[in-house]
Coordinates of C-alpha atoms in Angstrom, one line a residue:
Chain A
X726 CA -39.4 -8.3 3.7
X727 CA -35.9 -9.5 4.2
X728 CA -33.1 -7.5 2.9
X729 CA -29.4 -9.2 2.4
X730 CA -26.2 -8.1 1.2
X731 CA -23.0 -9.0 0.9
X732 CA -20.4 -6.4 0.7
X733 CA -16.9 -6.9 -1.0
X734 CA -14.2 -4.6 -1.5
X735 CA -15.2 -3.5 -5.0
X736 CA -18.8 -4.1 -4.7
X737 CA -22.1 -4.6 -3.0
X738 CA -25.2 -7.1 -3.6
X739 CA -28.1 -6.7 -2.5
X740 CA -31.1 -9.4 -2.4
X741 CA -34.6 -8.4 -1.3
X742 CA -36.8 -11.7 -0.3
X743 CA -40.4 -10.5 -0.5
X744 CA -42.4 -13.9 0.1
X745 CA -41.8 -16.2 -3.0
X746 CA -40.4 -13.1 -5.1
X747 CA -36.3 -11.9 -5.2
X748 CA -35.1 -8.5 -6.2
X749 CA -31.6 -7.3 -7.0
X750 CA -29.9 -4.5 -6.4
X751 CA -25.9 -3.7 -6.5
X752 CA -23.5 -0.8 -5.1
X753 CA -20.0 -0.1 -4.5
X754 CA -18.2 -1.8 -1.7
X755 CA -19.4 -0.9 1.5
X756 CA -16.1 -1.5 3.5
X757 CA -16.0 0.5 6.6
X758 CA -12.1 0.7 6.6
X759 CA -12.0 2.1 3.2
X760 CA -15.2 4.2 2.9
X761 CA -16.7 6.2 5.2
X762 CA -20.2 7.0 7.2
X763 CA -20.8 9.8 5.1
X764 CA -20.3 7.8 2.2
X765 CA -22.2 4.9 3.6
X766 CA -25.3 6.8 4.3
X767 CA -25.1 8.5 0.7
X768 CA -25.0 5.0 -1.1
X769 CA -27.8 3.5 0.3
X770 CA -29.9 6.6 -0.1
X771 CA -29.3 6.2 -3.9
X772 CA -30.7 2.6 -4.0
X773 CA -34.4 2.0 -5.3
X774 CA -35.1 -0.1 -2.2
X775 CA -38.5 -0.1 0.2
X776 CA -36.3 1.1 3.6
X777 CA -39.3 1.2 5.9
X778 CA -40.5 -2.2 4.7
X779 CA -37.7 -4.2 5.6
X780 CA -38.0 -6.2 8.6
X781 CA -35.0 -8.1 8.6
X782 CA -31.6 -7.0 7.6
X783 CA -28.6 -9.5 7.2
X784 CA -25.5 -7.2 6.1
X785 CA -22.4 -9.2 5.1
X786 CA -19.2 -7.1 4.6
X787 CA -15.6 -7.0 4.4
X788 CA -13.7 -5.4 7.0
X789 CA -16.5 -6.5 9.0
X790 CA -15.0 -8.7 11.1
X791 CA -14.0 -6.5 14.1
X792 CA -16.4 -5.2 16.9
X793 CA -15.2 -1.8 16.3
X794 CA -16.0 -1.6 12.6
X795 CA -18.9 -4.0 12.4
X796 CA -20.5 -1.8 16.0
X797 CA -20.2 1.3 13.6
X798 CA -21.7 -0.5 10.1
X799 CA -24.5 -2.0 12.9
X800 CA -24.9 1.9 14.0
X801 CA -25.0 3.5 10.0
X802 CA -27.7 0.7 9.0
X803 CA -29.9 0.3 12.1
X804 CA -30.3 4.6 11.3
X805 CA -31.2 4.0 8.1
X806 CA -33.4 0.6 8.6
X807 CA -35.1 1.8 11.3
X808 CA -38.3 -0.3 11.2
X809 CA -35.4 -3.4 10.5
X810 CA -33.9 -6.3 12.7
X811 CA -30.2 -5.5 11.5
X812 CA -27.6 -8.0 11.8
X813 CA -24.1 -7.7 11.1
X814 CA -21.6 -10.3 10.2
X815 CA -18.4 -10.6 8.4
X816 CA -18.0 -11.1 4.7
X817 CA -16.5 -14.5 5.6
X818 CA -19.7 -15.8 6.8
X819 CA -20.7 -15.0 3.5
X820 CA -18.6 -17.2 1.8
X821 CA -19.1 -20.2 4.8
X822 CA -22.7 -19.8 4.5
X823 CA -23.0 -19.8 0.8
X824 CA -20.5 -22.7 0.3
X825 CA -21.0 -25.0 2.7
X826 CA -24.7 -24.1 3.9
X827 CA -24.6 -25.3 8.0
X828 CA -21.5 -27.9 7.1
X829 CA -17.8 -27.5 8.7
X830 CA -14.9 -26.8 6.7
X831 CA -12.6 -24.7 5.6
X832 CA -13.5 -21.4 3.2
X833 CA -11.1 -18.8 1.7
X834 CA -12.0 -15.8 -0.3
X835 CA -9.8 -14.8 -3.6
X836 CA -11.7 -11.5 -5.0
X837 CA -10.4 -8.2 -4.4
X838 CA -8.9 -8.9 -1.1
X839 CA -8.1 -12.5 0.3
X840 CA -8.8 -14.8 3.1
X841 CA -8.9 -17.7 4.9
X842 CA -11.1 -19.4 7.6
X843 CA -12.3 -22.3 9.6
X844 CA -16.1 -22.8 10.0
X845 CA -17.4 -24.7 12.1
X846 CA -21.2 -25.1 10.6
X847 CA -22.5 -21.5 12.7
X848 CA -19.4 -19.3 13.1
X849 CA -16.5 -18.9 11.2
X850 CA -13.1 -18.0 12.7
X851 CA -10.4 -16.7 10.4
X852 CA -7.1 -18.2 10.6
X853 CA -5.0 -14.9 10.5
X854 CA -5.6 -10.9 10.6
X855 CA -6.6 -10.0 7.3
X856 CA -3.9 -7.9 7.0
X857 CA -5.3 -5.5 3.9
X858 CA -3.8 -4.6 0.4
X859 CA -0.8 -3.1 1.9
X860 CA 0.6 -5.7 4.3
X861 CA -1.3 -8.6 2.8
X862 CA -4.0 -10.3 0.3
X863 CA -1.9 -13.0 -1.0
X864 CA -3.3 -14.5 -4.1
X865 CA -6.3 -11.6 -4.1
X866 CA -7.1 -9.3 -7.3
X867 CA -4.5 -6.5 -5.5
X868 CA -1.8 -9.1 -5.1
X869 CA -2.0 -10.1 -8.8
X870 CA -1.9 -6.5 -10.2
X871 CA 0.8 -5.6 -7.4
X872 CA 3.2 -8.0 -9.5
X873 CA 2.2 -6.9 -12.8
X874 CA 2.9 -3.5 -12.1
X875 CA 6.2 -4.1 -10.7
X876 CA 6.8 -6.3 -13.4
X877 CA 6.4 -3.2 -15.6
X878 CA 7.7 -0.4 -13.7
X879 CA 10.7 -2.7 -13.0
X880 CA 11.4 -3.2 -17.1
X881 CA 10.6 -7.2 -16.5
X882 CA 7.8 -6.9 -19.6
X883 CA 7.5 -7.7 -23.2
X884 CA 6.7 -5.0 -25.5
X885 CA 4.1 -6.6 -26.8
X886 CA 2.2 -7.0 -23.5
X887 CA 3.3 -3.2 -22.4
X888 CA 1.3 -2.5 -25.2
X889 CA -1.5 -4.2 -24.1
X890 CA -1.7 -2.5 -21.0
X891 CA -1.9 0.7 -22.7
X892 CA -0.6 2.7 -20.2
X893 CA 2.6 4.5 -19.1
X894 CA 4.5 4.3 -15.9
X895 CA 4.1 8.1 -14.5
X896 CA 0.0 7.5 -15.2
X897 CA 0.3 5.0 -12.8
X898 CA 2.3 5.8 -10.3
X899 CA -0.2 8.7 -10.1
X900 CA -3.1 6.4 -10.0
X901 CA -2.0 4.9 -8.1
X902 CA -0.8 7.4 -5.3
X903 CA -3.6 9.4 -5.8
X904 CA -6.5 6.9 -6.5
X905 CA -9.2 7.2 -3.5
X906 CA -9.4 2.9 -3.6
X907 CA -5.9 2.2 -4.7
X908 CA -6.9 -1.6 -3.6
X909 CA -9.6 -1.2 -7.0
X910 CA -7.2 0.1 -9.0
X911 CA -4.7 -2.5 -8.0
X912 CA -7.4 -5.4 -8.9
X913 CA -8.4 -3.8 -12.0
X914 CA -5.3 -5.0 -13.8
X915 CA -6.8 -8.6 -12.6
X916 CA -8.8 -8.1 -15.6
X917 CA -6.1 -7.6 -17.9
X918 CA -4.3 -10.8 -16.8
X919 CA -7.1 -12.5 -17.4
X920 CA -7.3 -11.7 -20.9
X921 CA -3.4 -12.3 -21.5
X922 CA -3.3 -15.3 -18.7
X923 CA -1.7 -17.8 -21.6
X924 CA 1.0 -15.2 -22.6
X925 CA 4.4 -16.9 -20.9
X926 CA 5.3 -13.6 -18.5
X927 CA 1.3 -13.1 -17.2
X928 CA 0.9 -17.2 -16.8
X929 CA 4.5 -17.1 -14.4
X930 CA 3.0 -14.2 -12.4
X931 CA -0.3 -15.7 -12.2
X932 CA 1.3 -19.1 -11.0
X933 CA 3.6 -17.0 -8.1
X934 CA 0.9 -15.1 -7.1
X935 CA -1.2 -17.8 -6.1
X936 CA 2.0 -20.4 -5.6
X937 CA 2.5 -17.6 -2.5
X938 CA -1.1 -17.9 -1.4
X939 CA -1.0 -21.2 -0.8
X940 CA 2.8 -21.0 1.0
X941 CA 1.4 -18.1 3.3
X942 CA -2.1 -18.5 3.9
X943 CA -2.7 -22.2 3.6
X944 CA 0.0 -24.5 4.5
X945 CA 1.2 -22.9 7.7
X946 CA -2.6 -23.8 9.0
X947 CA -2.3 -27.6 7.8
X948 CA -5.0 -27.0 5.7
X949 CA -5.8 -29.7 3.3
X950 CA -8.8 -28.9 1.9
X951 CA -11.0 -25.9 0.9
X952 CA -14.0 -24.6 -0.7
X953 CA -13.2 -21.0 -1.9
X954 CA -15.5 -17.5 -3.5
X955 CA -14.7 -14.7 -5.2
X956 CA -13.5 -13.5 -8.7
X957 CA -10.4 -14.3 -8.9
X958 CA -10.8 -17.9 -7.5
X959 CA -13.8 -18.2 -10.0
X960 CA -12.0 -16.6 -13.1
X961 CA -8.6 -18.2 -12.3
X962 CA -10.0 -21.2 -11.2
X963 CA -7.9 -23.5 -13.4
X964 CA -4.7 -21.7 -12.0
X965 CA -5.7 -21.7 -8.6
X966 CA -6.4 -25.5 -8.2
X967 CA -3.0 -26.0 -9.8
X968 CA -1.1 -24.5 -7.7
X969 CA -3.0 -26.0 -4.8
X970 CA -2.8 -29.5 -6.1
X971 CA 1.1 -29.2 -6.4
X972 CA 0.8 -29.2 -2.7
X973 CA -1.5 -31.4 -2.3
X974 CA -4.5 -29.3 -1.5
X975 CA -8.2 -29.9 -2.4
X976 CA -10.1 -27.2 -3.9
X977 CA -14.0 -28.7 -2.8
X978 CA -16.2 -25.7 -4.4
X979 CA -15.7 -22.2 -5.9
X980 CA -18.4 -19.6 -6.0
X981 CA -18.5 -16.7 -8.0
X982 CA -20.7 -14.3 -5.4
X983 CA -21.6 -15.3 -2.4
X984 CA -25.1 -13.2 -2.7
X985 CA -27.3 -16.0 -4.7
X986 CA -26.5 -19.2 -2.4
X987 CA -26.8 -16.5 0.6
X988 CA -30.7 -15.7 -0.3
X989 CA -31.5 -19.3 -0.3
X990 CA -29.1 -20.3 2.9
X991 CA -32.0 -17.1 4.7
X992 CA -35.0 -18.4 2.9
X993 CA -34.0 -22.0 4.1
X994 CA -33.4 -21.1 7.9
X995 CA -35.7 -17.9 8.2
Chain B
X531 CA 19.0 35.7 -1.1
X532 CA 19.3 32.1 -2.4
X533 CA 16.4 29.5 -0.7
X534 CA 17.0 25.9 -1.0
X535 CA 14.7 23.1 0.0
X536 CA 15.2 19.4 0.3
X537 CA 11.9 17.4 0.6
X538 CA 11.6 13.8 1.7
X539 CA 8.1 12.4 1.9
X540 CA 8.0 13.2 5.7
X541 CA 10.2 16.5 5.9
X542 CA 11.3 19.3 4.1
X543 CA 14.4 21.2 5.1
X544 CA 15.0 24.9 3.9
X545 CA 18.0 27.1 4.1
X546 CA 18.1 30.5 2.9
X547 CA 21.7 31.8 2.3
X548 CA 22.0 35.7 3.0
X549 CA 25.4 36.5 2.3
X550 CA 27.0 35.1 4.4
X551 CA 24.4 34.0 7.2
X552 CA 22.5 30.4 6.7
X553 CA 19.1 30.5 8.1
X554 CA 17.0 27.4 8.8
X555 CA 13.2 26.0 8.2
X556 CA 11.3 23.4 8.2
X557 CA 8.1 21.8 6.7
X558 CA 6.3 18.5 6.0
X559 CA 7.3 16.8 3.1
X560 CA 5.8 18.5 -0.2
X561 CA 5.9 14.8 -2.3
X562 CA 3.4 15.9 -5.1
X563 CA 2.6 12.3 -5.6
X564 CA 1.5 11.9 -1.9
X565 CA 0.2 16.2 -1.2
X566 CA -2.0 18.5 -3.3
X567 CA -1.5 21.5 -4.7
X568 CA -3.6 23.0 -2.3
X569 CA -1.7 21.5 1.1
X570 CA 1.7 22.7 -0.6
X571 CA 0.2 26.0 -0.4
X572 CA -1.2 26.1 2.1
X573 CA 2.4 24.6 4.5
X574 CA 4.3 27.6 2.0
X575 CA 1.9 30.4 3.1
X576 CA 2.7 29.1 7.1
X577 CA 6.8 29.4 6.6
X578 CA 8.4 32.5 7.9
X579 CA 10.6 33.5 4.5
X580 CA 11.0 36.6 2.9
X581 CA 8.9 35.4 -0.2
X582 CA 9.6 38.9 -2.3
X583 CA 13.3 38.7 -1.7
X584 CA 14.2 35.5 -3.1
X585 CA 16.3 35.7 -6.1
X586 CA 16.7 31.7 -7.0
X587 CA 14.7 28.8 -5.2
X588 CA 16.5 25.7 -5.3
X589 CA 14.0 23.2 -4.6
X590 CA 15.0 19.5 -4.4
X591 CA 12.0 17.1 -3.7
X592 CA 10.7 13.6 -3.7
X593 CA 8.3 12.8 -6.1
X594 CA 9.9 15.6 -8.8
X595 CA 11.7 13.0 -10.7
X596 CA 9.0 13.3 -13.5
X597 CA 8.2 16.0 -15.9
X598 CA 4.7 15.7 -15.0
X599 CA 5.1 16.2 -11.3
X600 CA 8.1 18.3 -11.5
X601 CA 6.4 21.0 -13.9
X602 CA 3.2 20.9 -11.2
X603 CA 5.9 22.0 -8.3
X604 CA 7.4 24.6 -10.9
X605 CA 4.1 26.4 -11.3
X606 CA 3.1 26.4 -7.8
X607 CA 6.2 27.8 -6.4
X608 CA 6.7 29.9 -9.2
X609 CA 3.5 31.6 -8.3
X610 CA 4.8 31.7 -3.9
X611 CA 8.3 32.8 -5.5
X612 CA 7.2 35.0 -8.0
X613 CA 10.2 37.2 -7.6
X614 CA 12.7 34.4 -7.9
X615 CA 13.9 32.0 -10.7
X616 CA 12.9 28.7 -9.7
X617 CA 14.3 25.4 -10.2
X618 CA 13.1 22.3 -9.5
X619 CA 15.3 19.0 -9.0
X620 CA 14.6 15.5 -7.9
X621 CA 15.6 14.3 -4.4
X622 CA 18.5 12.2 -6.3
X623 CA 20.2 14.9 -7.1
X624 CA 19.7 16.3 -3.6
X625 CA 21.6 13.1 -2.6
X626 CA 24.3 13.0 -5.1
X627 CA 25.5 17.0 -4.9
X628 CA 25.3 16.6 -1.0
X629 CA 27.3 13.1 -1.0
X630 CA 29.8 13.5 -3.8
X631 CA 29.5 17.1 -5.1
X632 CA 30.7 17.0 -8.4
X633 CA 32.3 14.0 -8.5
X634 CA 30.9 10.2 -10.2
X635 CA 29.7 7.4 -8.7
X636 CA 26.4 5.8 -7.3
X637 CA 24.0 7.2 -4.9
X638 CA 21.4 5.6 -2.9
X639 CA 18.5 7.3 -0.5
X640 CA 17.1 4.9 2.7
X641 CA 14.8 7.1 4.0
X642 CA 10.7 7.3 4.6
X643 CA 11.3 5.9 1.1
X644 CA 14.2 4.2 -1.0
X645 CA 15.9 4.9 -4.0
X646 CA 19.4 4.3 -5.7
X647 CA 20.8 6.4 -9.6
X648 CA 23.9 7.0 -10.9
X649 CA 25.3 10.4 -10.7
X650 CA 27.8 11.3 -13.6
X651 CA 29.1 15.0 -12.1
X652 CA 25.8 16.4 -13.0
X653 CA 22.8 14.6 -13.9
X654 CA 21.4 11.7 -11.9
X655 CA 19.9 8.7 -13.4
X656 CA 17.9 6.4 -11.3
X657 CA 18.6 2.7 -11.7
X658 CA 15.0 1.9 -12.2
X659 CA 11.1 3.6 -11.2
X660 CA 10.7 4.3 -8.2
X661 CA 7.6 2.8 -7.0
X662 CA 6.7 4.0 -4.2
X663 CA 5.5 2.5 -0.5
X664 CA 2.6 0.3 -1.9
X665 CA 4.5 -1.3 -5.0
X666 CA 8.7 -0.7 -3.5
X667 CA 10.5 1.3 -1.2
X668 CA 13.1 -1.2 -0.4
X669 CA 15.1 -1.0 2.6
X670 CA 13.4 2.1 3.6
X671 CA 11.4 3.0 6.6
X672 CA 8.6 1.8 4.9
X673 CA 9.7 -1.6 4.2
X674 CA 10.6 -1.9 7.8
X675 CA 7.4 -0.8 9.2
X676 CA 5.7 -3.4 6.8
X677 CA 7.8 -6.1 8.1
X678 CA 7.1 -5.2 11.7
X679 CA 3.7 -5.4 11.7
X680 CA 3.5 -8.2 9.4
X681 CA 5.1 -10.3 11.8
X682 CA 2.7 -8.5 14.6
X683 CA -0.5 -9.3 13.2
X684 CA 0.8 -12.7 11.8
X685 CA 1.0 -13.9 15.7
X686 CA 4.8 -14.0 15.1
X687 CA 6.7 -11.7 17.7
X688 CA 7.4 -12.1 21.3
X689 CA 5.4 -10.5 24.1
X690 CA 7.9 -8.5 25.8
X691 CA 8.1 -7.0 22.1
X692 CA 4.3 -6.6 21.8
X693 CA 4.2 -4.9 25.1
X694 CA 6.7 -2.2 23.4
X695 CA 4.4 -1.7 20.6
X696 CA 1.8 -0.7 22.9
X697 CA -1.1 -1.2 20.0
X698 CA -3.8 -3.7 19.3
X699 CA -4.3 -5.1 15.9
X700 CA -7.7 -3.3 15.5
X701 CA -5.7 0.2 15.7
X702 CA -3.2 -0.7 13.5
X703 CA -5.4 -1.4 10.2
X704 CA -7.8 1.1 11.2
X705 CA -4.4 3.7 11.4
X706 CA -3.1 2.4 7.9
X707 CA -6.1 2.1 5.7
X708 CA -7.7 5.9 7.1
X709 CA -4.3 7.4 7.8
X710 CA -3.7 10.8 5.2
X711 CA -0.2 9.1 4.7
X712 CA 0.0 5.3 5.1
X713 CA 4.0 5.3 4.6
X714 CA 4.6 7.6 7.1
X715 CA 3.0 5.8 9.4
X716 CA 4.3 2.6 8.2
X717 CA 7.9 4.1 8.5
X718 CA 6.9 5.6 12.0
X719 CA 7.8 1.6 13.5
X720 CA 11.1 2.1 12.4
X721 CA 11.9 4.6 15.3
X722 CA 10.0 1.9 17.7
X723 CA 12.8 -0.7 15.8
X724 CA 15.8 1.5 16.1
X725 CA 15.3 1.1 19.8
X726 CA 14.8 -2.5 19.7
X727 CA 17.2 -3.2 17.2
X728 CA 19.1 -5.7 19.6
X729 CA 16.1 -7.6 20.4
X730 CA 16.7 -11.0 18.2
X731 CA 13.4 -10.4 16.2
X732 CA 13.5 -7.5 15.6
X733 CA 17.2 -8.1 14.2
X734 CA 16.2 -10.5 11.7
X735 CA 13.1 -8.3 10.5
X736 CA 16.1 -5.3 10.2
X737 CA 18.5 -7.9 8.1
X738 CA 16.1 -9.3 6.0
X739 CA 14.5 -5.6 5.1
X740 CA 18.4 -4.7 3.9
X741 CA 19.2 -7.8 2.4
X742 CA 16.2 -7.5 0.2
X743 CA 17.2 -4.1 -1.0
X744 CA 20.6 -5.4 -1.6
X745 CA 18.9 -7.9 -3.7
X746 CA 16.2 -6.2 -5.4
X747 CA 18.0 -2.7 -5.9
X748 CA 21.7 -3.1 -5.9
X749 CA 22.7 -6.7 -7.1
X750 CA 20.7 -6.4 -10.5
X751 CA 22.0 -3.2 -11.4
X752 CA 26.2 -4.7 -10.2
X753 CA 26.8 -1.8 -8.2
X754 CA 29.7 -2.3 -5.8
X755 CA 30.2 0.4 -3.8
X756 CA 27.5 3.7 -3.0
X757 CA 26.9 6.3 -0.8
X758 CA 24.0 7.2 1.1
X759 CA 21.7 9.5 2.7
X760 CA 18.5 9.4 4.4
X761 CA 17.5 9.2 8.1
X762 CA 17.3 4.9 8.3
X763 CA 21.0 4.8 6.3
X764 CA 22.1 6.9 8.8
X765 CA 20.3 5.2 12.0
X766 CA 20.8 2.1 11.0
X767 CA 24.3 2.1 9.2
X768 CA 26.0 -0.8 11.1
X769 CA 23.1 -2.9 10.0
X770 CA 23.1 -1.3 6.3
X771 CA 26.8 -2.1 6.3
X772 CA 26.6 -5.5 7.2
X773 CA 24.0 -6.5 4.5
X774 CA 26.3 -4.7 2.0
X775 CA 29.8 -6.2 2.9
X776 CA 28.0 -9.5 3.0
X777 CA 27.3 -9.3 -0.8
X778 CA 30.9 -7.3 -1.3
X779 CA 29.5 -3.9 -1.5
X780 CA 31.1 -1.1 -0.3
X781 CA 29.4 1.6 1.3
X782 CA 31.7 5.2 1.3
X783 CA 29.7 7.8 2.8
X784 CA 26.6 8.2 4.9
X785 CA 24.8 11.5 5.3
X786 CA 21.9 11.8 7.6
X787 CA 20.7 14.9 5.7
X788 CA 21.3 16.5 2.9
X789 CA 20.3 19.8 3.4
X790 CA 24.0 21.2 4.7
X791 CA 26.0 19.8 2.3
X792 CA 23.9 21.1 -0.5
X793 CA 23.8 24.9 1.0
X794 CA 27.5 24.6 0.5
X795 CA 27.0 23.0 -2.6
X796 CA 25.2 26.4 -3.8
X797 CA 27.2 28.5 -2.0
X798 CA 30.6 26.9 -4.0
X799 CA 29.0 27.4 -7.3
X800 CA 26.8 30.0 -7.2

C-alpha cells in the first residue's frame, strides 16, 4: 500500500492507494518548525491507518524544505513506518507535482503561509527563504488577518464590521500572545474576510494584501506567469488574479489541496 | 521598606528604598502577556528581597496596561507580597514619572518593544493598542531585528556584514519559530546593529525602522515633541533624532532606564 500526505500549516491529508481503492484520512499540520517530535509521533498514533502495511511513504510538508528539518520528519516517520520506503519532500513539490504534473513552470502557495517557486518538471527550487509568519507570508492567510487586526486594534474599522468580528482587543492580543499556533489564529480571521470580502474596508485590505504579494514575491523574480494552491488563492481567487493582472501576471491554474491531484500524479508514475 | 519594579519584556529592574539606602535587583522581564503565572513565580521566589518586610510594592510592567492582565499581576504578587499594599501600573507610567515627573507632555518607550501616550501629571493614556512584536512594535528592538534578517534571508546584505552575523539561515528560523520568546530574540540583532550602525546597510535598515515609527506612531497622533526611554532610544538617539527633526519633532529627554528616576519619584512623594 502507498501512503501520501501532504502537510500544510493548519492541516494534514492523508491518501492511502490500496490497488484500485483510495482512503482518506486528515490531521493537524505536521510542520516540524511549529510542532514538535513528541507531538508528531502522538498524531499519527491517533490515525485509523494500517502502519505495518504501508510500503511506500511519500510525506509532503511545510517547513520541509531544509535538510535539517526534513532529516528529522525522515527520522519521526521511518520510526513509525518501519516496514515503509519513506520519502520526504517539501510541501512545494506538492503544489508542482499537483499542478503541473512533470511540466516546468512556476508554482506559488497562498494557504496559511505563502510561497513561491520554480520547477523545473522533477525538482522545485524556491525563489526566496520562506521567511515564516513573522518575517514573511505575503499574501498568505496570516498576512491577511495580520492587517485586519491592525486595522482593528489601530481604530481603522467600521462599527459595523467590529461587530462582526465579535471580539474585543485585549481577547486578542491574548490570543494572540499566548495561542500555541499564533500563525492559525492569525489565518483564522481569513475566514471572516471571506464572508465580509465586498464590504469597502475588508475589499481594500484584501486588495493590499495581495497587491504586496505580487510586489514582494513575484515581480522582483520576473515572473510572468504562475499556477498557484492553497485556500486562500482558491477562496480569493477572483482577488488574487486581479491584482496579478494589474501587473500583468498570468494566473495558469489554482488548486484548492494539493492531496487529490498528488494521488493520481503517484498512481501515474508508481 | 518601599520595593519598586520596572519590567520591560526582556528585564525587570527592582529597587528597594530602606530609609535612606537604595538597594538593587534584577530579573527577566515579568510581561504577563508573553510569561505565566507560574514563571513569575517562580523568577520572584529566586530574588534575594525581604518579602515579609515590604510595606508597598510599586510594580510598573509591560503588558499591565489592561485590567485583565494587570488584575492577574495584582493577585500573584499580592500573594509573594502578602505583607505589602500592592500596586500595579503600566510601563507608561514608568516612563512618564521617570521622564517628566509630574509635569504634562508626551512620552514614548523604544525598547524590546515600542509604545508612545500622553501623560497629563498623573495618568497616562496611550495613543493607540499596543500590539505587540507580531502585529507592531515600531521603532523598537523588535522592528529592527525583523528588518535585519529580512534583508538577510532575502539575499540582500553584503558579505562582510553576513560574516558578522555569524548565522546561517537554517538557525535563524529554526531560533524564531521554537524560541520561548521570539521578540527577544528578534531584538537581540539590534545589539549586533548598534555595532554596525556605520556600515551603509545597516544605516538604512536603522532609518527606515525610525522613520516608520515616526510615521505610523507619531505623525497620526500630531505629536511634536516627546521624550523617551528605553534601551534602543537611548543607544540609538543620534539616529532617533535624525528621523524626528526630519519630520519637525522634537525630542526633549532620553532616559536609558527608568528605574532611578522613578525611586526618586517614590521617594519625593511618598
Amino acid at each position: 500500500m502507498i501512503l501520501i500526505a501532504d502537510s500544510g500549516s493548519s492541516t494534514t491529508e492523508w491518501r492511502l492507494l490500496d490497488g484500485e481503492s483510495i482512503s482518506q484520512y486528515q490531521c493537524i499540520g505536521l510542520n516540524p518548525y511549529i510542532v514538535d517530535e513528541h507531538i508528531i509521533r502522538d498524531t499519527l498514533s491517533q490515525l485509523d491507518i494500517p502502519f505495518d502495511k504501508i510500503t511506500e511513504l511519500h510525506f509532503y510538508g511545510a517547513g520541509c524544505g531544509s535538510y535539517e528539518k526534513s532529516d528529522i520528519m525522515q527520522t519521526v516517520l521511518q520510526s513509525v513506518f518501519s516496514c515503509a520506503d519513506v520519502m520526504v519532500y517539501s510541501d512545494l513539490l506538492a503544489a508542482a507535482r499537483s499542478l503541473l504534473q512533470k511540466n516546468e513552470g512556476v508554482i506559488g502557495i497562498l494557504g496559511t503561509g505563502s510561497n513561491v517557486a520554480k520547477y523545473k518538471g522533477d525538482t522545485v527550487v524556491p525563489f526566496s527563504t520562506s521567511m515564516g509568519y513573522i518575517l514573511g507570508d505575503e499574501g498568505s492567510g496570516n498576512a491577511l488577518g495580520k492587517r485586519l487586526l491592525k486595522a482593528y486594534l489601530g481604530d481603522k474599522l467600521d462599527k459595523d464590521l467590529i461587530l462582526k468580528i465579535g471580539l474585543d482587543k485585549a481577547t486578542i492580543l491574548n490570543e494572540l500572545y499566548s495561542h500555541s499556533f499564533p500563525n492559525r489564529y492569525l489565518a483564522s480571521f481569513a475566514k471572516l474576510m471571506f464572508r465580509n470580502r465586498t464590504h469597502p474596508q475588508v475589499a481594500q485590505l484584501i486588495k493590499q494584501s495581495f497587491d504586496e504579494w505580487v510586489e514582494v514575491c513575484l515581480l522582483p523574480h520576473n515572473i510572468t506567469s504562475l499556477s498557484l494552491c492553497g485556500s486562500i488563492a482558491f477562496y480569493f481567487n477572483a482577488e488574487v488574479k486581479r491584482s496579478c493582472e494589474h501587473y500583468n501576471i498570468l494566473v495558469t491554474y489554482i488548486l484548492e489541496k494539493p492531496i487529490a491531484a498528488l494521488a493520481l500524479f503517484h498512481k501515474a508514475y508508481q
